[in-house]
CSV table of N, CA and C in Angstrom, one decimal:
chain,number,residue,atom,x,y,z
A,915,MET,N,87.7,9.6,40.0
A,915,MET,CA,87.0,8.8,38.9
A,915,MET,C,84.9,8.9,39.3
A,916,SER,N,85.0,8.8,37.9
A,916,SER,CA,82.9,8.6,37.9
A,916,SER,C,82.9,7.6,37.3
A,917,ASP,N,81.7,6.8,37.3
A,917,ASP,CA,80.9,5.7,37.7
A,917,ASP,C,81.1,5.7,35.6
A,918,ASP,N,80.6,7.0,35.3
A,918,ASP,CA,80.5,6.7,33.9
A,918,ASP,C,82.3,5.9,32.7
A,919,PRO,N,82.9,5.1,32.6
A,919,PRO,CA,83.8,5.2,31.9
A,919,PRO,C,83.4,6.3,30.7
A,920,GLN,N,82.3,6.8,30.2
A,920,GLN,CA,82.9,7.5,28.9
A,920,GLN,C,82.7,8.4,29.7
A,921,LEU,N,82.3,9.4,30.7
A,921,LEU,CA,82.8,10.0,31.2
A,921,LEU,C,84.5,10.2,31.8
A,922,ASP,N,84.7,9.4,32.4
A,922,ASP,CA,85.9,9.6,32.4
A,922,ASP,C,87.3,9.0,31.1
A,923,LEU,N,86.5,8.9,30.2
A,923,LEU,CA,87.7,8.6,28.9
A,923,LEU,C,87.5,9.5,28.2
A,924,LEU,N,85.8,10.9,28.9
A,924,LEU,CA,86.4,12.8,28.3
A,924,LEU,C,87.6,13.3,29.4
A,925,ASN,N,87.0,13.1,29.9
A,925,ASN,CA,88.3,13.6,31.4
A,925,ASN,C,89.9,13.6,31.5
A,926,HIS,N,90.1,11.9,30.5
A,926,HIS,CA,91.5,11.7,30.1
A,926,HIS,C,91.7,12.2,29.0
A,927,LYS,N,90.9,13.0,27.9
A,927,LYS,CA,91.4,13.2,27.0
A,927,LYS,C,91.5,14.7,27.0
A,928,LEU,N,90.4,15.5,28.3
A,928,LEU,CA,91.2,16.8,28.4
A,928,LEU,C,92.4,17.5,28.8
A,929,GLN,N,92.3,16.3,30.2
A,929,GLN,CA,93.7,16.5,30.9
A,929,GLN,C,94.7,16.1,29.4
A,930,LEU,N,95.7,15.6,29.2
A,930,LEU,CA,95.5,15.3,28.4
A,930,LEU,C,95.5,16.2,26.9
A,931,GLN,N,95.0,16.7,27.0
A,931,GLN,CA,94.8,18.3,25.7
A,931,GLN,C,95.6,19.4,27.2
A,932,GLN,N,95.3,19.3,28.1
A,932,GLN,CA,95.7,20.4,28.4
A,932,GLN,C,96.8,20.0,29.1
A,933,VAL,N,98.1,18.8,29.3
A,933,VAL,CA,99.2,18.4,29.2
A,933,VAL,C,100.4,18.7,27.7
A,934,GLU,N,99.0,18.1,26.6
A,934,GLU,CA,99.6,19.3,25.4
A,934,GLU,C,99.8,20.3,25.6
A,935,ALA,N,99.3,21.2,26.0
A,935,ALA,CA,99.6,23.0,25.2
A,935,ALA,C,100.1,23.3,26.6
A,936,ALA,N,100.4,23.4,28.2
A,936,ALA,CA,101.8,22.9,28.9
A,936,ALA,C,102.9,22.8,28.4
A,937,LEU,N,102.5,21.9,28.1
A,937,LEU,CA,104.6,21.1,26.8
A,937,LEU,C,104.9,21.9,25.6
A,938,GLU,N,104.1,22.6,25.0
A,938,GLU,CA,104.2,23.9,24.4
A,938,GLU,C,104.6,25.7,24.7
A,939,LEU,N,104.5,25.5,25.6
A,939,LEU,CA,105.6,26.2,26.8
A,939,LEU,C,106.1,25.7,27.8
A,940,ASP,N,106.8,24.8,27.8
A,940,ASP,CA,107.8,24.1,28.2
A,940,ASP,C,108.0,22.4,27.7
A,941,PRO,N,108.7,22.6,26.4
A,941,PRO,CA,109.0,20.9,25.4
A,941,PRO,C,109.6,20.1,26.0
A,942,GLU,N,110.6,20.4,27.0
A,942,GLU,CA,111.5,19.7,27.4
A,942,GLU,C,111.8,19.3,28.6
A,943,ASN,N,110.3,19.7,30.2
A,943,ASN,CA,109.9,19.4,31.4
A,943,ASN,C,109.1,17.8,31.2
A,944,GLY,N,110.2,16.8,31.9
A,944,GLY,CA,110.5,15.4,32.4
A,944,GLY,C,108.8,15.6,32.3
A,945,GLU,N,109.1,15.6,33.8
A,945,GLU,CA,107.5,15.6,34.6
A,945,GLU,C,105.9,14.9,33.8
A,946,LEU,N,106.1,16.4,33.2
A,946,LEU,CA,104.8,16.5,31.7
A,946,LEU,C,105.1,15.1,31.1
A,947,LEU,N,106.1,15.8,30.3
A,947,LEU,CA,106.2,14.0,29.6
A,947,LEU,C,106.2,12.7,29.8
A,948,GLN,N,105.5,12.6,30.7
A,948,GLN,CA,105.7,10.6,32.4
A,948,GLN,C,104.8,10.9,31.5
A,949,LEU,N,103.9,12.1,32.7
A,949,LEU,CA,101.6,12.7,32.8
A,949,LEU,C,102.0,12.4,31.0
A,950,LYS,N,102.1,13.4,29.9
A,950,LYS,CA,101.3,13.1,29.0
A,950,LYS,C,101.5,11.2,28.6
A,951,ARG,N,102.8,10.7,28.4
A,951,ARG,CA,102.6,9.2,28.0
A,951,ARG,C,101.6,8.7,29.0
A,952,ASP,N,101.9,8.6,30.0
A,952,ASP,CA,100.8,7.9,30.9
A,952,ASP,C,99.0,8.4,30.8
A,953,LEU,N,99.3,9.1,30.0
A,953,LEU,CA,97.0,9.4,30.3
A,953,LEU,C,97.3,8.8,28.4
A,954,GLU,N,98.6,9.0,28.0
A,954,GLU,CA,97.3,8.0,26.9
A,954,GLU,C,98.3,6.5,26.7
A,955,GLU,N,98.6,6.1,27.9
A,955,GLU,CA,98.3,4.6,28.1
A,955,GLU,C,96.5,4.3,28.2
A,956,VAL,N,96.3,5.7,30.2
A,956,VAL,CA,95.5,5.4,30.9
A,956,VAL,C,94.1,5.4,29.6
A,957,ILE,N,94.1,6.4,28.7
A,957,ILE,CA,92.9,6.5,27.5
A,957,ILE,C,92.8,5.3,26.1
A,958,LYS,N,94.3,5.0,26.1
A,958,LYS,CA,94.2,3.8,25.2
A,958,LYS,C,93.4,2.4,26.1
A,959,LEU,N,94.0,2.5,27.0
A,959,LEU,CA,92.6,1.4,27.9
A,959,LEU,C,91.8,1.4,28.3
A,960,SER,N,91.2,2.7,28.2
A,960,SER,CA,90.2,3.6,28.1
A,960,SER,C,89.8,2.2,27.1
A,961,LEU,N,90.0,3.0,26.0
A,961,LEU,CA,89.9,2.6,24.7
A,961,LEU,C,89.7,1.2,24.6
A,962,GLU,N,90.4,0.1,25.4
A,962,GLU,CA,90.6,-1.0,25.1
A,962,GLU,C,89.1,-1.4,26.0
A,963,LEU,N,89.1,-1.0,27.8
A,963,LEU,CA,88.0,-1.5,28.2
A,963,LEU,C,86.2,-1.6,27.4
A,964,LEU,N,86.4,-0.9,26.6
A,964,LEU,CA,85.3,0.4,26.3
A,964,LEU,C,84.9,-0.8,25.3
A,965,GLY,N,86.1,-1.1,24.4
A,965,GLY,CA,85.8,-2.3,22.9
A,965,GLY,C,85.5,-1.2,22.6
A,966,ARG,N,86.6,-0.4,22.2
A,966,ARG,CA,86.0,1.3,21.4
A,966,ARG,C,87.7,1.5,20.6
A,967,THR,N,87.7,0.1,20.3
A,967,THR,CA,89.3,0.1,19.6
A,967,THR,C,90.2,1.2,18.6
A,968,SER,N,91.2,1.5,18.2
A,968,SER,CA,90.5,2.5,17.0
A,968,SER,C,90.4,1.5,16.2
A,969,ASP,N,90.8,0.0,16.3
A,969,ASP,CA,91.0,-0.3,14.7
A,969,ASP,C,89.2,-0.8,14.5
A,970,THR,N,88.8,-0.1,15.3
A,970,THR,CA,86.9,-0.6,15.5
A,970,THR,C,85.9,0.6,14.1
A,971,PRO,N,86.1,1.5,13.1
A,971,PRO,CA,85.0,2.1,12.6
A,971,PRO,C,83.9,2.9,13.6
A,972,GLU,N,84.0,4.0,13.9
A,972,GLU,CA,83.6,4.2,14.7
A,972,GLU,C,81.8,5.2,13.0
A,973,VAL,N,80.5,5.8,13.8
A,973,VAL,CA,79.3,6.4,12.6
A,973,VAL,C,79.9,7.8,12.6
A,974,SER,N,79.7,8.0,11.5
A,974,SER,CA,80.3,9.3,11.1
A,974,SER,C,79.2,9.3,11.2
A,975,TRP,N,78.3,11.0,12.7
A,975,TRP,CA,77.0,11.9,11.9
A,975,TRP,C,77.7,12.2,11.4
A,976,ASN,N,76.2,13.3,10.9
A,976,ASN,CA,76.2,14.0,10.3
A,976,ASN,C,74.4,15.5,10.4
A,977,VAL,N,74.7,16.4,10.3
A,977,VAL,CA,73.5,17.4,11.0
A,977,VAL,C,71.7,16.9,10.1
A,978,GLY,N,71.5,16.0,10.9
A,978,GLY,CA,70.2,16.8,10.1
A,978,GLY,C,70.5,14.8,10.5
A,979,ASP,N,70.7,13.6,10.9
A,979,ASP,CA,71.1,12.4,10.7
A,979,ASP,C,70.2,12.2,11.6
A,980,GLN,N,68.8,11.2,11.3
A,980,GLN,CA,68.2,10.3,11.9
A,980,GLN,C,69.3,9.6,13.6
A,981,CYS,N,68.7,9.6,14.7
A,981,CYS,CA,69.5,8.4,15.9
A,981,CYS,C,68.9,8.2,16.8
A,982,MET,N,68.6,7.5,17.7
A,982,MET,CA,68.3,7.3,19.1
A,982,MET,C,70.3,8.4,19.4
A,983,ALA,N,69.2,9.0,20.0
A,983,ALA,CA,70.3,9.2,21.7
A,983,ALA,C,69.2,9.7,23.2
A,984,MET,N,70.5,9.0,23.8
A,984,MET,CA,70.1,9.2,25.0
A,984,MET,C,70.0,10.2,25.8
A,985,CYS,N,68.0,10.5,26.2
A,985,CYS,CA,67.8,11.9,27.1
A,985,CYS,C,68.9,12.2,28.1
A,986,SER,N,68.8,13.6,28.6
A,986,SER,CA,70.0,13.5,29.7
A,986,SER,C,69.2,12.7,31.1
A,987,ARG,N,67.8,13.3,31.1
A,987,ARG,CA,66.4,14.1,31.9
A,987,ARG,C,66.6,12.1,32.5
A,988,ASP,N,66.6,10.8,31.6
A,988,ASP,CA,66.0,9.3,32.4
A,988,ASP,C,66.8,8.5,31.2
A,989,LYS,N,67.8,9.2,31.2
A,989,LYS,CA,69.2,8.3,30.4
A,989,LYS,C,68.5,6.6,29.5
A,990,LEU,N,67.8,7.8,29.4
A,990,LEU,CA,66.2,6.4,28.1
A,990,LEU,C,67.1,7.5,26.4
A,991,TYR,N,67.0,6.1,25.8
A,991,TYR,CA,66.7,7.1,24.6
A,991,TYR,C,66.1,7.1,23.4
A,992,TYR,N,66.2,7.7,22.7
A,992,TYR,CA,63.9,8.0,21.8
A,992,TYR,C,64.7,8.2,20.5
A,993,ARG,N,64.3,8.3,19.2
A,993,ARG,CA,64.6,8.9,18.0
A,993,ARG,C,64.8,10.0,18.3
A,994,ALA,N,65.9,10.7,17.7
A,994,ALA,CA,66.5,12.5,17.0
A,994,ALA,C,67.2,12.2,15.9
A,995,THR,N,66.9,13.4,15.9
A,995,THR,CA,68.0,14.5,14.8
A,995,THR,C,68.4,15.5,15.3
A,996,ILE,N,69.7,14.5,14.6
A,996,ILE,CA,71.5,15.7,15.0
A,996,ILE,C,70.8,17.0,14.1
A,997,LEU,N,70.7,18.2,15.5
A,997,LEU,CA,71.0,19.6,14.8
A,997,LEU,C,72.5,20.3,14.7
A,998,GLU,N,73.1,20.2,16.0
A,998,GLU,CA,74.0,21.4,15.6
A,998,GLU,C,75.1,20.3,16.6
A,999,PHE,N,77.0,20.1,16.0
A,999,PHE,CA,77.7,20.1,16.9
A,999,PHE,C,78.5,21.0,17.6
A,1000,LEU,N,78.4,20.5,18.8
A,1000,LEU,CA,79.7,21.8,19.6
A,1000,LEU,C,80.7,20.6,19.9
A,1001,GLY,N,82.1,20.9,19.4
A,1001,GLY,CA,82.9,20.6,18.7
A,1001,GLY,C,83.3,18.5,19.1
A,1002,ASP,N,84.3,18.1,19.9
A,1002,ASP,CA,84.8,17.4,19.1
A,1002,ASP,C,83.7,15.8,19.1
A,1003,VAL,N,82.8,15.9,21.3
A,1003,VAL,CA,83.1,15.4,21.8
A,1003,VAL,C,81.1,15.1,22.3
A,1004,SER,N,79.9,16.2,21.4
A,1004,SER,CA,79.2,16.5,22.1
A,1004,SER,C,78.2,17.1,20.6
A,1005,CYS,N,76.8,17.1,20.7
A,1005,CYS,CA,76.2,17.6,20.0
A,1005,CYS,C,74.5,18.3,20.2
A,1006,VAL,N,73.8,18.9,19.5
A,1006,VAL,CA,72.9,19.2,20.3
A,1006,VAL,C,72.1,18.1,19.2
A,1007,VAL,N,70.5,17.9,20.2
A,1007,VAL,CA,69.9,16.9,19.7
A,1007,VAL,C,68.2,17.3,19.2
A,1008,ASN,N,67.2,16.8,18.6
A,1008,ASN,CA,65.9,17.7,19.0
A,1008,ASN,C,65.0,15.6,18.8
A,1009,PHE,N,64.6,15.9,19.6
A,1009,PHE,CA,63.4,14.0,19.8
A,1009,PHE,C,62.8,14.7,19.5
A,1010,ASP,N,62.6,13.4,18.1
A,1010,ASP,CA,61.2,13.9,16.8
A,1010,ASP,C,59.7,13.9,17.8
A,1011,MET,N,59.7,12.8,18.4
A,1011,MET,CA,58.2,12.5,18.9
A,1011,MET,C,57.7,14.0,20.4
A,1012,TYR,N,59.2,14.4,21.3
A,1012,TYR,CA,58.1,15.6,21.9
A,1012,TYR,C,59.0,16.7,21.5
A,1013,ASP,N,59.6,17.0,20.2
A,1013,ASP,CA,60.1,18.0,19.7
A,1013,ASP,C,60.4,19.9,21.2
A,1014,THR,N,61.7,18.3,21.4
A,1014,THR,CA,62.0,19.3,23.1
A,1014,THR,C,63.7,18.7,22.5
A,1015,THR,N,64.7,19.3,22.9
A,1015,THR,CA,66.3,19.6,22.1
A,1015,THR,C,66.4,19.4,23.6
A,1016,ASP,N,68.0,18.6,23.1
A,1016,ASP,CA,68.3,19.0,24.7
A,1016,ASP,C,69.9,18.3,23.9
A,1017,VAL,N,72.0,18.7,24.9
A,1017,VAL,CA,72.7,18.0,25.0
A,1017,VAL,C,72.9,17.0,25.2
A,1018,CYS,N,73.8,15.9,23.5
A,1018,CYS,CA,73.8,14.5,23.6
A,1018,CYS,C,75.1,14.7,23.3
A,1019,GLN,N,76.5,14.0,24.7
A,1019,GLN,CA,78.1,13.5,23.6
A,1019,GLN,C,77.2,12.5,21.9
A,1020,LEU,N,78.5,12.3,21.5
A,1020,LEU,CA,78.1,11.6,21.3
A,1020,LEU,C,78.1,10.5,21.7
A,1021,CYS,N,79.2,10.1,22.2
A,1021,CYS,CA,79.2,8.6,22.7
A,1021,CYS,C,77.8,7.5,22.7
A,1022,HIS,N,76.7,8.6,23.6
A,1022,HIS,CA,75.5,7.9,23.6
A,1022,HIS,C,74.5,8.2,22.0
A,1023,LEU,N,74.3,8.5,21.2
A,1023,LEU,CA,74.0,8.2,19.9
A,1023,LEU,C,74.4,7.2,19.8
A,1024,LYS,N,73.2,6.3,19.5
A,1024,LYS,CA,73.7,5.2,18.4
A,1024,LYS,C,72.8,5.1,17.4
A,1025,PRO,N,72.7,4.2,16.4
A,1025,PRO,CA,72.0,4.7,14.7
A,1025,PRO,C,71.0,3.5,15.2
A,1026,VAL,N,69.8,4.3,14.2
A,1026,VAL,CA,68.6,3.8,14.2
A,1026,VAL,C,68.3,2.5,13.9
A,1027,THR,N,67.9,1.6,15.0
A,1027,THR,CA,67.6,0.5,14.8
A,1027,THR,C,66.3,0.0,14.4
A,1028,THR,N,65.5,0.7,14.8
A,1028,THR,CA,64.6,0.0,14.7
A,1028,THR,C,63.6,0.5,13.7
A,1029,VAL,N,61.9,0.0,13.0
A,1029,VAL,CA,61.5,-0.1,11.9
A,1029,VAL,C,60.3,0.8,11.7
A,1030,THR,N,60.2,1.5,13.1
A,1030,THR,CA,59.4,2.6,13.0
A,1030,THR,C,58.7,3.6,12.9
A,1031,PRO,N,57.7,4.3,12.0
A,1031,PRO,CA,57.9,5.1,11.4
A,1031,PRO,C,58.1,6.6,11.9
A,1032,ILE,N,58.8,7.3,11.0
A,1032,ILE,CA,59.0,8.9,10.9
A,1032,ILE,C,57.6,9.4,11.8
A,1033,VAL,N,57.7,9.9,13.1
A,1033,VAL,CA,55.9,10.5,12.2
A,1033,VAL,C,56.3,12.0,12.6
A,1034,LYS,N,55.8,12.4,11.5
A,1034,LYS,CA,56.4,13.9,10.5
A,1034,LYS,C,55.3,15.0,11.1
A,1035,LYS,N,55.0,16.4,12.2
A,1035,LYS,CA,54.8,17.5,12.2
A,1035,LYS,C,54.0,18.2,10.2
A,1036,LYS,N,53.1,17.9,10.0
A,1036,LYS,CA,52.5,18.9,9.3
A,1036,LYS,C,53.5,20.5,8.9
A,1037,LYS,N,53.5,20.3,7.7
A,1037,LYS,CA,54.1,21.9,7.4
A,1037,LYS,C,53.5,23.1,7.4
A,1038,HIS,N,52.0,22.5,7.6
A,1038,HIS,CA,50.9,23.3,7.4
A,1038,HIS,C,51.3,23.7,9.4
A,1039,ASP,N,51.1,22.9,9.9
A,1039,ASP,CA,51.0,23.1,12.3
A,1039,ASP,C,52.4,24.5,12.2
A,1040,THR,N,53.6,23.4,11.1
A,1040,THR,CA,54.9,24.5,11.6
A,1040,THR,C,54.7,25.5,11.5
A,1041,LYS,N,54.8,25.5,9.7
A,1041,LYS,CA,54.3,27.3,9.7
A,1041,LYS,C,53.6,27.8,10.4
A,1042,SER,N,52.1,27.5,10.9
A,1042,SER,CA,51.6,28.3,11.3
A,1042,SER,C,52.0,28.7,13.0
A,1043,ARG,N,53.1,27.9,13.3
A,1043,ARG,CA,54.0,28.3,15.0
A,1043,ARG,C,54.4,29.7,14.1
A,1044,ALA,N,54.7,29.6,13.1
A,1044,ALA,CA,55.9,30.1,12.8
A,1044,ALA,C,55.3,31.6,12.9
A,1045,ILE,N,54.7,31.8,11.9
A,1045,ILE,CA,53.8,33.1,12.2
A,1045,ILE,C,53.1,34.0,13.5
A,1046,GLU,N,52.5,32.0,14.3
A,1046,GLU,CA,52.4,33.5,15.6
A,1046,GLU,C,53.4,33.3,16.3
A,1047,LYS,N,54.2,33.2,16.1
A,1047,LYS,CA,55.4,33.2,17.2
A,1047,LYS,C,56.2,35.8,16.8
A,1048,LYS,N,55.6,35.4,15.4
A,1048,LYS,CA,56.4,36.5,14.1
A,1048,LYS,C,55.0,37.2,14.5
A,1049,LYS,N,54.7,37.0,14.8
A,1049,LYS,CA,53.1,37.7,15.5
A,1049,LYS,C,53.3,38.8,17.1
A,1050,ILE,N,53.6,37.7,17.9
A,1050,ILE,CA,53.8,37.9,19.8
A,1050,ILE,C,54.5,38.9,19.5
A,1051,LYS,N,56.0,38.1,18.1
A,1051,LYS,CA,57.1,38.9,18.7
A,1051,LYS,C,57.4,40.5,18.5
A,1052,LYS,N,56.1,40.9,17.3
A,1052,LYS,CA,56.0,42.1,16.7
A,1052,LYS,C,54.7,42.9,17.3
A,1053,GLN,N,53.7,42.7,18.8
A,1053,GLN,CA,52.9,43.5,19.4
A,1053,GLN,C,54.1,43.0,20.9
A,1054,ARG,N,54.8,43.0,20.9
A,1054,ARG,CA,55.9,43.4,22.4
A,1054,ARG,C,56.7,43.9,21.7
A,1055,LEU,N,57.4,44.2,20.3
A,1055,LEU,CA,58.2,45.6,19.9
A,1055,LEU,C,57.3,46.6,20.1
A,1056,LEU,N,55.9,46.2,19.7
A,1056,LEU,CA,55.0,47.5,19.2
A,1056,LEU,C,54.7,48.0,21.0
A,1057,GLN,N,54.2,47.0,21.6
A,1057,GLN,CA,54.7,47.2,23.5
A,1057,GLN,C,55.7,48.2,24.3
A,1058,ARG,N,56.5,47.5,23.7
A,1058,ARG,CA,57.7,47.8,24.1
A,1058,ARG,C,57.2,49.5,23.3
A,1059,GLU,N,57.5,49.7,22.6
A,1059,GLU,CA,57.8,51.7,22.0
A,1059,GLU,C,56.7,52.2,22.6
A,1060,VAL,N,55.5,51.1,22.8
A,1060,VAL,CA,55.1,52.5,24.0
A,1060,VAL,C,54.9,53.3,24.9
A,1061,GLU,N,55.8,52.1,25.2
A,1061,GLU,CA,56.5,52.1,27.2
A,1061,GLU,C,57.1,53.7,27.2
A,1062,ILE,N,58.4,53.0,25.8
A,1062,ILE,CA,58.9,53.4,26.0
A,1062,ILE,C,59.3,55.6,25.5
A,1063,GLU,N,58.1,55.6,24.7
A,1063,GLU,CA,57.2,57.0,24.6
A,1063,GLU,C,56.8,57.4,25.7
A,1064,SER,N,56.0,56.5,25.9
A,1064,SER,CA,55.3,57.7,27.5
A,1064,SER,C,56.1,57.6,28.7
A,1065,PHE,N,56.9,56.9,28.6
A,1065,PHE,CA,58.0,57.5,29.6
A,1065,PHE,C,58.9,58.4,28.7
A,1066,ALA,N,58.7,58.9,28.2
A,1066,ALA,CA,60.0,59.8,27.0
A,1066,ALA,C,58.9,60.8,27.8
A,1067,LYS,N,57.6,60.8,27.3
A,1067,LYS,CA,55.9,62.8,27.5
A,1067,LYS,C,57.0,62.3,28.6
A,1068,ARG,N,56.5,61.7,30.0
A,1068,ARG,CA,56.4,61.4,31.1
A,1068,ARG,C,57.7,62.6,31.4
A,1069,ARG,N,59.2,61.9,31.3
A,1069,ARG,CA,60.1,62.5,31.3
A,1069,ARG,C,60.1,64.5,31.4
A,1070,LYS,N,59.3,64.0,29.9
A,1070,LYS,CA,59.5,65.8,29.1
A,1070,LYS,C,58.6,66.6,29.9
A,1071,THR,N,57.7,65.5,30.2
A,1071,THR,CA,56.1,67.1,31.7
A,1071,THR,C,57.2,67.5,32.3
A,1072,VAL,N,58.4,66.1,32.9
A,1072,VAL,CA,58.2,66.4,35.1
A,1072,VAL,C,59.7,67.8,34.8
A,1073,GLY,N,60.5,67.3,32.6
A,1073,GLY,CA,61.6,69.0,32.7
A,1073,GLY,C,60.7,69.5,32.8
A,1074,LEU,N,59.7,70.1,31.9
A,1074,LEU,CA,59.2,71.1,31.5
A,1074,LEU,C,58.6,72.0,32.8
A,1075,ILE,N,57.8,70.6,33.9
A,1075,ILE,CA,57.6,71.1,35.7
A,1075,ILE,C,58.9,71.5,36.0
A,1076,SER,N,59.5,71.0,36.2
A,1076,SER,CA,61.2,71.7,37.0
A,1076,SER,C,62.2,73.4,36.1
A,1077,ALA,N,61.6,73.3,35.2
A,1077,ALA,CA,61.7,74.4,33.8
A,1077,ALA,C,60.9,75.9,34.5
A,1078,ARG,N,60.1,74.8,34.8
A,1078,ARG,CA,59.3,76.2,35.2
A,1078,ARG,C,59.5,77.6,36.8
A,1079,LYS,N,59.9,76.8,37.2
A,1079,LYS,CA,60.0,76.5,38.4
A,1079,LYS,C,61.3,77.0,39.0
């Protein structure tokens, strides 16, 4: 067991999924059936311990929602925007003030509670940054094509020299 009860709960749920998958192959296995009952009980007790019983409504998150997300580096909460969900337990968030992304567990998301104004970057800055990235990418592509052409010419020249001998 780890120090994080949320992580323990996730591990128990994963183990339950594995046991259920094994039961599909062998539904009469008494040990697996008992293990499934035990894991369900442990999950229920863990949820009660965390104060997250099934009667408690959970926040339903959507892509684009503003939230307070825990940063994996310093374990502090920052204002973030949900970009993508990765299964049922985690998501990708963008920390608004730092313009960095991170993977965060859904249990580490909180509703925005403070009334601080959201600092939005100007569309012009975002557009100019995107245009600059495209220019750099195009420049790298052209440079790569030139390298390929020069390599092909050298190879052709070496081939002609060897053919003459």
